[in-house]
Coordinates of N, CA, C and O in Angstrom, one line a residue:
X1 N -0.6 -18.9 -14.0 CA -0.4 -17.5 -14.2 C -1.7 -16.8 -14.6 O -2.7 -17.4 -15.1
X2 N -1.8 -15.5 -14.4 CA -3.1 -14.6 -14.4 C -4.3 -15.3 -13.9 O -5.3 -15.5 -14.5
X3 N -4.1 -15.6 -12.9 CA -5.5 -16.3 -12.0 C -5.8 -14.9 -11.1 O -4.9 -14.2 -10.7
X4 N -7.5 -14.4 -10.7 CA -7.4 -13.9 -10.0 C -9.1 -13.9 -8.9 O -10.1 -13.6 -9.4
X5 N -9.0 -14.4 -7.6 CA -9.6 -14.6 -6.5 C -10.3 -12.9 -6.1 O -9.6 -11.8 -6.1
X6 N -11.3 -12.9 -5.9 CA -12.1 -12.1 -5.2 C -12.5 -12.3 -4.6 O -12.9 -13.4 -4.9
X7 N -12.9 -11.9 -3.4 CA -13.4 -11.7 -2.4 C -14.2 -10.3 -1.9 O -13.5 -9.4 -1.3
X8 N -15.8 -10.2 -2.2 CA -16.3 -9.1 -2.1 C -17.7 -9.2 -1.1 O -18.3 -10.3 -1.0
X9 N -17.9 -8.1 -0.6 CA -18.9 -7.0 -0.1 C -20.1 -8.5 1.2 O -21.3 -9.0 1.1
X10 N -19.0 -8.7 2.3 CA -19.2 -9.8 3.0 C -19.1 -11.0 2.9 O -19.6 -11.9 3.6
X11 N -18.0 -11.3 1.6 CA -17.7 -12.3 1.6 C -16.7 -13.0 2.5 O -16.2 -12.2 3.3
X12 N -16.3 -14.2 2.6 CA -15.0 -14.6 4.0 C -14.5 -15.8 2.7 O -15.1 -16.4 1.8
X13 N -12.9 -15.6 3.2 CA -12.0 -17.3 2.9 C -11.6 -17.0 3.7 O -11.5 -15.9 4.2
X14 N -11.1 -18.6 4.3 CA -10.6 -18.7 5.4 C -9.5 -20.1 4.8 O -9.8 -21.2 4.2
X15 N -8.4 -19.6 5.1 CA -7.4 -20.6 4.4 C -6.5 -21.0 5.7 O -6.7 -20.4 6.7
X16 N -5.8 -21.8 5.6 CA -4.5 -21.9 6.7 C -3.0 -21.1 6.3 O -2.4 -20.3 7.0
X17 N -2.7 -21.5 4.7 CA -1.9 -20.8 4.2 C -2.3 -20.4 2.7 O -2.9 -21.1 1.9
X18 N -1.6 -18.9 2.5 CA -2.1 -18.3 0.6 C -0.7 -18.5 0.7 O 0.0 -18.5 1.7
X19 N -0.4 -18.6 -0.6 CA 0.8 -18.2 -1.8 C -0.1 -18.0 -3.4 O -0.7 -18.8 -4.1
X20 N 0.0 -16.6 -3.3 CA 0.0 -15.7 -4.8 C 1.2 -15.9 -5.6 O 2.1 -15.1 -5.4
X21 N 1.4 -17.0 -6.6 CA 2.2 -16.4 -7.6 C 3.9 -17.4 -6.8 O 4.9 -17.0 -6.4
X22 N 3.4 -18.6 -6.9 CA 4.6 -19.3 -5.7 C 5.8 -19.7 -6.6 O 6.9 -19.3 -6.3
X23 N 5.7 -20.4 -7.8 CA 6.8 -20.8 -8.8 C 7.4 -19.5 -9.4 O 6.6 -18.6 -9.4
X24 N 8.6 -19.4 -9.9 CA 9.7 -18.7 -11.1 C 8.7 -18.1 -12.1 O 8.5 -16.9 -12.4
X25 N 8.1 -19.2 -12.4 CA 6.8 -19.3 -13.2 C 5.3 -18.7 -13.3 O 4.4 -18.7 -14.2
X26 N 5.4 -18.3 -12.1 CA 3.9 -17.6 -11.8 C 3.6 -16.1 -11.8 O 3.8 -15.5 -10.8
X27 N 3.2 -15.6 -12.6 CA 3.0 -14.2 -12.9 C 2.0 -13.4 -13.1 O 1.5 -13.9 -14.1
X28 N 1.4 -12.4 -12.8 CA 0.3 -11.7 -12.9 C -1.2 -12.2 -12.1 O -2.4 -12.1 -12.6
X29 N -0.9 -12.7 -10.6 CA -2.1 -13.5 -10.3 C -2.5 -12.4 -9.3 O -1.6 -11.6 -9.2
X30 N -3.6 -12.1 -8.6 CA -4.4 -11.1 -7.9 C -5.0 -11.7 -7.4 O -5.5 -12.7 -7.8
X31 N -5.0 -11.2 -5.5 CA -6.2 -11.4 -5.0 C -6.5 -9.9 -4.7 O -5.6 -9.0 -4.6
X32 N -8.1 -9.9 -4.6 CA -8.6 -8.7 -4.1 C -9.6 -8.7 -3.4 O -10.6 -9.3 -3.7
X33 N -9.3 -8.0 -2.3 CA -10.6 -8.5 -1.0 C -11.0 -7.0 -1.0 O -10.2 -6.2 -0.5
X34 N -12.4 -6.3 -1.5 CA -13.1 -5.2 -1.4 C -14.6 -5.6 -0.6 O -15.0 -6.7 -0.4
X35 N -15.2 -4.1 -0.2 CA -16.3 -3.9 -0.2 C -16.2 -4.4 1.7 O -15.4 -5.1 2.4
X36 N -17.5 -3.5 1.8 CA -17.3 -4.0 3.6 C -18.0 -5.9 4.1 O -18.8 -6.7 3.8
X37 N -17.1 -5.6 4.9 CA -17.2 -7.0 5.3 C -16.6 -8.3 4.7 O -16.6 -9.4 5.2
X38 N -16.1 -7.9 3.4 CA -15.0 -8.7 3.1 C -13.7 -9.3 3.8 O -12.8 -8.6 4.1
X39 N -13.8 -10.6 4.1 CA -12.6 -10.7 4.9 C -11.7 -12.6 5.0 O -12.0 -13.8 5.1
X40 N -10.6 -11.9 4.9 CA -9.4 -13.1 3.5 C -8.7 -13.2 5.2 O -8.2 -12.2 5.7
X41 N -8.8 -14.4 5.9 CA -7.8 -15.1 7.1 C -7.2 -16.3 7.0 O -7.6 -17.4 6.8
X42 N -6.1 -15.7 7.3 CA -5.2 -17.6 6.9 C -4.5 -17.7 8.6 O -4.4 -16.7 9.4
X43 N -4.3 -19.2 8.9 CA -4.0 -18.9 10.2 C -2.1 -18.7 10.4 O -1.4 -18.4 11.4
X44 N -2.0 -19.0 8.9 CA -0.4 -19.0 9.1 C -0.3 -17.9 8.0 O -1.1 -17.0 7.8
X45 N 1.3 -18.3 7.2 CA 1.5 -16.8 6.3 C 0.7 -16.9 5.1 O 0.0 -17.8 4.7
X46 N 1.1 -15.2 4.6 CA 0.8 -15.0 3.5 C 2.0 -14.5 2.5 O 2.9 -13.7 2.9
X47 N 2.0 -15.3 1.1 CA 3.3 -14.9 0.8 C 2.4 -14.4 -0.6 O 1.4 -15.0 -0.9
X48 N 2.9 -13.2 -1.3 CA 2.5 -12.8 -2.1 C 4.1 -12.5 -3.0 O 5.1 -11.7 -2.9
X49 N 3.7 -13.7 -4.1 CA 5.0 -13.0 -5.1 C 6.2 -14.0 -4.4 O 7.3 -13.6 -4.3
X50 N 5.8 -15.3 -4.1 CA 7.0 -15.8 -3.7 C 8.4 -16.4 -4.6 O 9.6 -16.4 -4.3
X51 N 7.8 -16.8 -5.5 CA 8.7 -16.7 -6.5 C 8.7 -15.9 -7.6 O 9.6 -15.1 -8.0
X52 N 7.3 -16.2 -7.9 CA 6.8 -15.4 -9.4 C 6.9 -13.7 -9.5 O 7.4 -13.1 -8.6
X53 N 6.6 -13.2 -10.5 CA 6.6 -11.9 -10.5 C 5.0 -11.0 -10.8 O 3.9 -11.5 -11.0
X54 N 5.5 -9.7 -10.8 CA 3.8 -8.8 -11.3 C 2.7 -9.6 -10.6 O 1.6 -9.6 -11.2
X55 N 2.8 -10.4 -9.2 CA 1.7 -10.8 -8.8 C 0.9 -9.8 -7.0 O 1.5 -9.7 -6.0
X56 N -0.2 -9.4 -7.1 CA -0.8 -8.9 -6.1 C -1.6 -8.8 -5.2 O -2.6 -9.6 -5.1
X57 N -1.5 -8.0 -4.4 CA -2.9 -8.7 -3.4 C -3.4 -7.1 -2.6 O -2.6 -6.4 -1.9
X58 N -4.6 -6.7 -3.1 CA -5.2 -5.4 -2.8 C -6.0 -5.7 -2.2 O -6.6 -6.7 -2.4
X59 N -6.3 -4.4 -0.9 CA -7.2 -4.5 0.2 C -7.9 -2.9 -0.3 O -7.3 -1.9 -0.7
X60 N -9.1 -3.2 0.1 CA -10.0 -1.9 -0.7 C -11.6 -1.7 -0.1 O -12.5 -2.5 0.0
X61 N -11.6 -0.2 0.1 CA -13.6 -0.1 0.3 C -13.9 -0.7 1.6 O -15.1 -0.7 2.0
X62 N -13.0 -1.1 2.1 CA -13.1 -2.1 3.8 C -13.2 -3.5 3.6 O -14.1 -4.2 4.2
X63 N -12.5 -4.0 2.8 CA -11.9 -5.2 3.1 C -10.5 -5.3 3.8 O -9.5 -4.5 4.0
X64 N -10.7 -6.7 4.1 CA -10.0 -6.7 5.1 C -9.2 -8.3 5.7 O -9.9 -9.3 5.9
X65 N -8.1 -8.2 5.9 CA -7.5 -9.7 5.8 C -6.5 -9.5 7.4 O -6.0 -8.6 8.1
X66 N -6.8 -10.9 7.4 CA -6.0 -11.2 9.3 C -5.2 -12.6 8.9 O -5.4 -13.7 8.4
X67 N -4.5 -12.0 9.4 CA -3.1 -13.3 8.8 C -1.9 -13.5 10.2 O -2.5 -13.1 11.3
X68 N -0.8 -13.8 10.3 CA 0.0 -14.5 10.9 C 1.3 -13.4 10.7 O 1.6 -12.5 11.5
X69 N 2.0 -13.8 9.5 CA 2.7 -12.8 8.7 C 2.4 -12.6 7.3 O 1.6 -13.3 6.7
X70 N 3.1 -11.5 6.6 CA 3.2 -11.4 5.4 C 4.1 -11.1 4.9 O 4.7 -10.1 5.2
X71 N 4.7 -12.0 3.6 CA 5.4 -11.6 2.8 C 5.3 -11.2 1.5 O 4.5 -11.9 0.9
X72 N 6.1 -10.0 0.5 CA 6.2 -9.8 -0.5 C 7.2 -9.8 -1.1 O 8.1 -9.0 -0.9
X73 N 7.1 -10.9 -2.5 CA 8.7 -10.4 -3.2 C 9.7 -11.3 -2.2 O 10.7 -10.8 -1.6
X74 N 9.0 -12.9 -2.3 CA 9.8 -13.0 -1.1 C 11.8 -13.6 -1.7 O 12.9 -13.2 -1.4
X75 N 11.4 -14.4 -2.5 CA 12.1 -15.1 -3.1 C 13.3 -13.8 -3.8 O 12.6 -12.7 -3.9
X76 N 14.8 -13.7 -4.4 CA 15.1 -12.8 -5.2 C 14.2 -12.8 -7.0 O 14.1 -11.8 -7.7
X77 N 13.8 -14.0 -7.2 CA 13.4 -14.3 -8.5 C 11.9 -13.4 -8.4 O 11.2 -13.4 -9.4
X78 N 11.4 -12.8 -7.5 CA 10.2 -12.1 -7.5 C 10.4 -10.8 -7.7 O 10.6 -10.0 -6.8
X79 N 10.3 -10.5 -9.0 CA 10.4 -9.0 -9.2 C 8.5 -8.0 -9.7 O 7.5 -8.5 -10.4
X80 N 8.6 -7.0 -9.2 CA 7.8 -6.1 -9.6 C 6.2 -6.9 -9.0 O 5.2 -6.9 -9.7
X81 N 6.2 -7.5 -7.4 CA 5.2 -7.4 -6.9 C 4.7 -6.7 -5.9 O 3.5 -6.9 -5.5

């Protein structure tokens, strides 16, 4: 819980799959991809808030993320992502 990933001003991750916040248990975690040339690609999904709750993921200033799908709030136990 409260972990949070940046990614700034030409930085890259390149993941296959993200989960922000995946257990009952996981709450308040952030990614944030800012600044130009920032750029967050997974080749499959993105699930943000799949279990956990208050967890997020902000795109800002020209960042920028390329993904598969996305989900938020996936799970009913995910409230207020």
């Amino acid at each position: 819980s409260n972990n949070t990933l940046t990614v700034e001003n030409g930085g890259t991750v390149e993941a296959n799959f993200l989960k922000v916040g995946g257990g009952a248990g996981s709450a308040g975690n952030t990614v944030e991809v800012t600044g130009p040339g920032a750029l967050l690609t997974t080749t499959n999904d993105v699930l943000v808030g799949y279990g956990g709750t208050n967890n997020a993921l902000f795109l800002s200033a020209g960042g920028r993320m390329v993904n598969a799908n996305a989900f938020v709030g996936y799970l009913g136990s995910a409230d207020g992502n």
